[in-house]
mmCIF file of the C-alpha atoms, coordinates in Angstrom:
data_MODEL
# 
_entry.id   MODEL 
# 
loop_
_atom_site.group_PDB 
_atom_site.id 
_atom_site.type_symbol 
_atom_site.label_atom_id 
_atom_site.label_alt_id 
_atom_site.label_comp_id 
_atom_site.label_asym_id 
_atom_site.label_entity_id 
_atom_site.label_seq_id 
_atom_site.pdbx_PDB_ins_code 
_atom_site.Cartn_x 
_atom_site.Cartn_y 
_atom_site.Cartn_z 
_atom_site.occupancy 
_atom_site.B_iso_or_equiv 
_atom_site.pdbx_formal_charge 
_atom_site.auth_seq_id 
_atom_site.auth_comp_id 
_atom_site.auth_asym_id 
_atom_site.auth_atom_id 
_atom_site.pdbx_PDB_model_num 
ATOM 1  C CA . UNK A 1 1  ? -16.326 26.421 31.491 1.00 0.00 ? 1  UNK A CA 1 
ATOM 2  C CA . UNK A 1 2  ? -14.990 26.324 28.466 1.00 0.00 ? 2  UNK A CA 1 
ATOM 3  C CA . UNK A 1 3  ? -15.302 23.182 25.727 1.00 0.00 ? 3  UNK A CA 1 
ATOM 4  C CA . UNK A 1 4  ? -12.149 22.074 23.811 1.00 0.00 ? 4  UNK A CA 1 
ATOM 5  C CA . UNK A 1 5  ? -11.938 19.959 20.611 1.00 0.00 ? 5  UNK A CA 1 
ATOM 6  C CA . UNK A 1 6  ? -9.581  16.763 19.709 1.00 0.00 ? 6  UNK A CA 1 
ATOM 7  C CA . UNK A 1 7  ? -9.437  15.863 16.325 1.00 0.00 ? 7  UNK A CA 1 
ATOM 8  C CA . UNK A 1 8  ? -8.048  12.805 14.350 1.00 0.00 ? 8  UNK A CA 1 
ATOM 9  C CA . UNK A 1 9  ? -7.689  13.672 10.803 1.00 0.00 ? 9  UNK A CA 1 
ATOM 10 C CA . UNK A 1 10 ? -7.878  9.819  9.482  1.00 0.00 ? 10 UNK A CA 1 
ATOM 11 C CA . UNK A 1 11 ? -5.710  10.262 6.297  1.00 0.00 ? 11 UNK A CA 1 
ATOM 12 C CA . UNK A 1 12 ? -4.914  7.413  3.956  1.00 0.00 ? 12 UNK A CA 1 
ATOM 13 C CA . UNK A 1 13 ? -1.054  7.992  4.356  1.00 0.00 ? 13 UNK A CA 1 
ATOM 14 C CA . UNK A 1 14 ? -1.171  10.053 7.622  1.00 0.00 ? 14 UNK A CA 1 
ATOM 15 C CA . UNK A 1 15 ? -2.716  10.746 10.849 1.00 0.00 ? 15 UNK A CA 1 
ATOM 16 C CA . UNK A 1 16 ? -3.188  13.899 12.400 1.00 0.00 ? 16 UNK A CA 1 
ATOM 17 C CA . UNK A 1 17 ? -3.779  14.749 16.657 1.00 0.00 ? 17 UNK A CA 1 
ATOM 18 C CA . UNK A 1 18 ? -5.019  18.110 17.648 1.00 0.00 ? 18 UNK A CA 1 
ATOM 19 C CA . UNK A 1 19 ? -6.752  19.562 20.302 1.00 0.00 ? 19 UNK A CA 1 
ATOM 20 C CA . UNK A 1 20 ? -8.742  23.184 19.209 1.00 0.00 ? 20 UNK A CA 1 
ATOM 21 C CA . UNK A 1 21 ? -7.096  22.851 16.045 1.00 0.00 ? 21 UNK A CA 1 
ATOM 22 C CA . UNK A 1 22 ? -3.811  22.991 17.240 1.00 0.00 ? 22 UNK A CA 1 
ATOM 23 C CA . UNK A 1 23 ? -2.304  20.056 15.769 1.00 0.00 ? 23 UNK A CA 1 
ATOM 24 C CA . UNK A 1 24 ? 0.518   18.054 18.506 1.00 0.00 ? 24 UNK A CA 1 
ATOM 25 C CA . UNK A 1 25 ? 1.308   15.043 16.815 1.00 0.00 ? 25 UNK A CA 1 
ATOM 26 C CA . UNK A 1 26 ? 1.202   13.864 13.187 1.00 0.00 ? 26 UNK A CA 1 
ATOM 27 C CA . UNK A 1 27 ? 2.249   9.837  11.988 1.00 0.00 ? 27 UNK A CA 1 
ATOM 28 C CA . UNK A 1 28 ? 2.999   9.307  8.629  1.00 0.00 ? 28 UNK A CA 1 
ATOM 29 C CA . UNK A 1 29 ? 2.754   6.034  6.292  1.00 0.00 ? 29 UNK A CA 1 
ATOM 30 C CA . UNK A 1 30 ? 5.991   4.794  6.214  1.00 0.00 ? 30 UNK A CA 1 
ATOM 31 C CA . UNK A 1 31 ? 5.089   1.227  4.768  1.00 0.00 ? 31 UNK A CA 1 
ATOM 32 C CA . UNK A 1 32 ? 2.221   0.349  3.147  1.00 0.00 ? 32 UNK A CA 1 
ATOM 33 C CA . UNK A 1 33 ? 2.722   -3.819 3.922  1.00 0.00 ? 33 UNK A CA 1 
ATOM 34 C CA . UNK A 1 34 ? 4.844   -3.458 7.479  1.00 0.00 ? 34 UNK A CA 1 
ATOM 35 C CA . UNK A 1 35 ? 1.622   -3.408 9.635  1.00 0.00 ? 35 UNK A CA 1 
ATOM 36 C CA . UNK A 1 36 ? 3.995   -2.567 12.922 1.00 0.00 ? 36 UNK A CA 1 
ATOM 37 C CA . UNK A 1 37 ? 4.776   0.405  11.108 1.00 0.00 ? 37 UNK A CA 1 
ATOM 38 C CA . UNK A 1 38 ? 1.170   1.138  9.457  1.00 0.00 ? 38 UNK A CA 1 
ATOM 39 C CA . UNK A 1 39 ? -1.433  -0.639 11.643 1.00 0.00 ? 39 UNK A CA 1 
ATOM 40 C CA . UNK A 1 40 ? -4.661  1.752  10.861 1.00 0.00 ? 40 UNK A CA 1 
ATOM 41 C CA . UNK A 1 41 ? -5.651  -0.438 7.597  1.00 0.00 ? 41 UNK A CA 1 
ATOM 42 C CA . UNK A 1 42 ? -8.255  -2.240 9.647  1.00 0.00 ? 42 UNK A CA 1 
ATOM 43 C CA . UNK A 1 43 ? -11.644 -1.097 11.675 1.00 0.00 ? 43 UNK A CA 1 
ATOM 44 C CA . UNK A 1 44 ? -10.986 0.466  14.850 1.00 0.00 ? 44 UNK A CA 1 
ATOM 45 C CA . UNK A 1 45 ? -13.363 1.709  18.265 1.00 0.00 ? 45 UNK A CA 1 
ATOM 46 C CA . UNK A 1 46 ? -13.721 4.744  19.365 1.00 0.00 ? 46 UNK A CA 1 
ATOM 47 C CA . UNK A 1 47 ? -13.137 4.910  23.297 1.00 0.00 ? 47 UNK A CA 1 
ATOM 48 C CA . UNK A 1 48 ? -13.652 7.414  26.001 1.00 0.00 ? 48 UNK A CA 1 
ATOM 49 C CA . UNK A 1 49 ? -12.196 7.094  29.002 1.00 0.00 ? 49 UNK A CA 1 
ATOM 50 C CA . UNK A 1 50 ? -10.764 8.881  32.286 1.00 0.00 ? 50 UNK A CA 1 
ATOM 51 C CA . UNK A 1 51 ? -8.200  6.602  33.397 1.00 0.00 ? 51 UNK A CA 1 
ATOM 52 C CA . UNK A 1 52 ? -7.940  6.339  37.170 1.00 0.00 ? 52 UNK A CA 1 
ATOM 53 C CA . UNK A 1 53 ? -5.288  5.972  39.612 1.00 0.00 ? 53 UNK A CA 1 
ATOM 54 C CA . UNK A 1 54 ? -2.033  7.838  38.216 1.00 0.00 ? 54 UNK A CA 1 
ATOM 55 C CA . UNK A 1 55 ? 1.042   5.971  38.324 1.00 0.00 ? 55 UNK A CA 1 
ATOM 56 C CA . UNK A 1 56 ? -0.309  3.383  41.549 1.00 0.00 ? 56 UNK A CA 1 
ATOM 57 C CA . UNK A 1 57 ? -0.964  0.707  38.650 1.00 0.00 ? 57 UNK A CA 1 
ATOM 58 C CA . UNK A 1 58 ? -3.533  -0.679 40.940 1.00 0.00 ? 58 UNK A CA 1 
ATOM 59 C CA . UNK A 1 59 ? -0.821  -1.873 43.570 1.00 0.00 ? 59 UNK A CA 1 
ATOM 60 C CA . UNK A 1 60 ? -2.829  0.524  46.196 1.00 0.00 ? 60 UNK A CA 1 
ATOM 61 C CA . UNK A 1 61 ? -6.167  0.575  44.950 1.00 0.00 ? 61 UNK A CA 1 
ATOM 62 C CA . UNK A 1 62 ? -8.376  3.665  43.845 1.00 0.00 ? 62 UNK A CA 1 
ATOM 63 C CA . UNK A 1 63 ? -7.910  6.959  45.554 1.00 0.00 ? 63 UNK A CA 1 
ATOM 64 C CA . UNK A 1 64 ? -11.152 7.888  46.920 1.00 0.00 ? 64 UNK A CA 1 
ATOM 65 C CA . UNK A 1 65 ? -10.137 11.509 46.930 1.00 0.00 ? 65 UNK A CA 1 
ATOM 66 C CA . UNK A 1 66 ? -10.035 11.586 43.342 1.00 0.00 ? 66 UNK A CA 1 
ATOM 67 C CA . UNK A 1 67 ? -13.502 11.668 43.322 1.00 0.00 ? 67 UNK A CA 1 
ATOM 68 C CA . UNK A 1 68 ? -13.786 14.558 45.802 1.00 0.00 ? 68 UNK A CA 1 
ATOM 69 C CA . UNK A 1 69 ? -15.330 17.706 44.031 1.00 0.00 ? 69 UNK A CA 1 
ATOM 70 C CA . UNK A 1 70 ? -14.560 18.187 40.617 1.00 0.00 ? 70 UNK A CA 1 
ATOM 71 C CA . UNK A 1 71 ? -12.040 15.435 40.424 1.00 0.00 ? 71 UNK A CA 1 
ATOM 72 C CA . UNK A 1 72 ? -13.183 13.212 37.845 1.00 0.00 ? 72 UNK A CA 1 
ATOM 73 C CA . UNK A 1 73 ? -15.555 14.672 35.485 1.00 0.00 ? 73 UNK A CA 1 
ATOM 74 C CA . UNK A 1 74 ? -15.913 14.001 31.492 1.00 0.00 ? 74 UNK A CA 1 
ATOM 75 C CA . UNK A 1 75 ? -18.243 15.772 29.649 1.00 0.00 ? 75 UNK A CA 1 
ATOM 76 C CA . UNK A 1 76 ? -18.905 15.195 26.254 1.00 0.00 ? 76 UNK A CA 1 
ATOM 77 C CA . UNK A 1 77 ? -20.966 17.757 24.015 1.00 0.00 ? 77 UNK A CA 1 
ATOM 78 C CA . UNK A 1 78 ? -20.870 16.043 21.201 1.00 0.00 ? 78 UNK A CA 1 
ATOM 79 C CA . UNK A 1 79 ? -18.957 12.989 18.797 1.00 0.00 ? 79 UNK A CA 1 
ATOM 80 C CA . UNK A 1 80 ? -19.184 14.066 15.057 1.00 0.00 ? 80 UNK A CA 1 
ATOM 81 C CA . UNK A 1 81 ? -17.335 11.167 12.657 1.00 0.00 ? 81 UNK A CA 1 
ATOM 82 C CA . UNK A 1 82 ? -16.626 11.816 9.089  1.00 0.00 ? 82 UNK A CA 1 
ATOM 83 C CA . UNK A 1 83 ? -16.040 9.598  6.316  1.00 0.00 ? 83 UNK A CA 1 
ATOM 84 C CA . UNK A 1 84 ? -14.301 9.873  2.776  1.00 0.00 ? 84 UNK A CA 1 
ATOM 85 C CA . UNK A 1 85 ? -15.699 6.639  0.750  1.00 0.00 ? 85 UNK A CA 1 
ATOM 86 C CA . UNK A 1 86 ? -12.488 6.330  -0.234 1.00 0.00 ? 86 UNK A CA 1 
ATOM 87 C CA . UNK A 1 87 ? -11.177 5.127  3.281  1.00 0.00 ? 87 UNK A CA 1 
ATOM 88 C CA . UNK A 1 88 ? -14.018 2.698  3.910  1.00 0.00 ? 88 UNK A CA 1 
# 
């Protein structure tokens, strides 16, 4: 099995997605004072999560089958977070 890696490359006027260094999505600062259009000037969380249950939105419960086998597995090597003092 192989391991893949997602990045967020944290920039002070952009944000970059990628997944094995391919990068899929990148969101520029268009404002520096509009925070619906710049929101990342505070702390933020780092989460994990498998979301369960598709498009049901809980109307039908959780599908026990999901968990059949290999169906809901997350496996985390490792979390590595960098910092440039100038962001903090």
């Amino acid at each position: 099995q192989d391991w893949h890696v997602f990045e967020i490359d944290w920039q002070e006027t952009t944000i970059r997605f990628a997944v094995d260094g391919l990068v899929y999505y990148e969101f520029d600062r268009e404002s520096t004072t509009d925070k619906t259009r710049w929101p990342f000037d505070q702390e933020f969380h780092l989460i994990m999560n498998i979301a369960v249950g598709g498009a049901w939105g809980g109307l039908r419960g959780i599908d026990d089958t999901a968990f059949e086998g290999d169906g809901q597995i997350m496996e985390i090597d490792y979390v590595r977070v960098y910092g440039s003092p100038s962001l903090f």
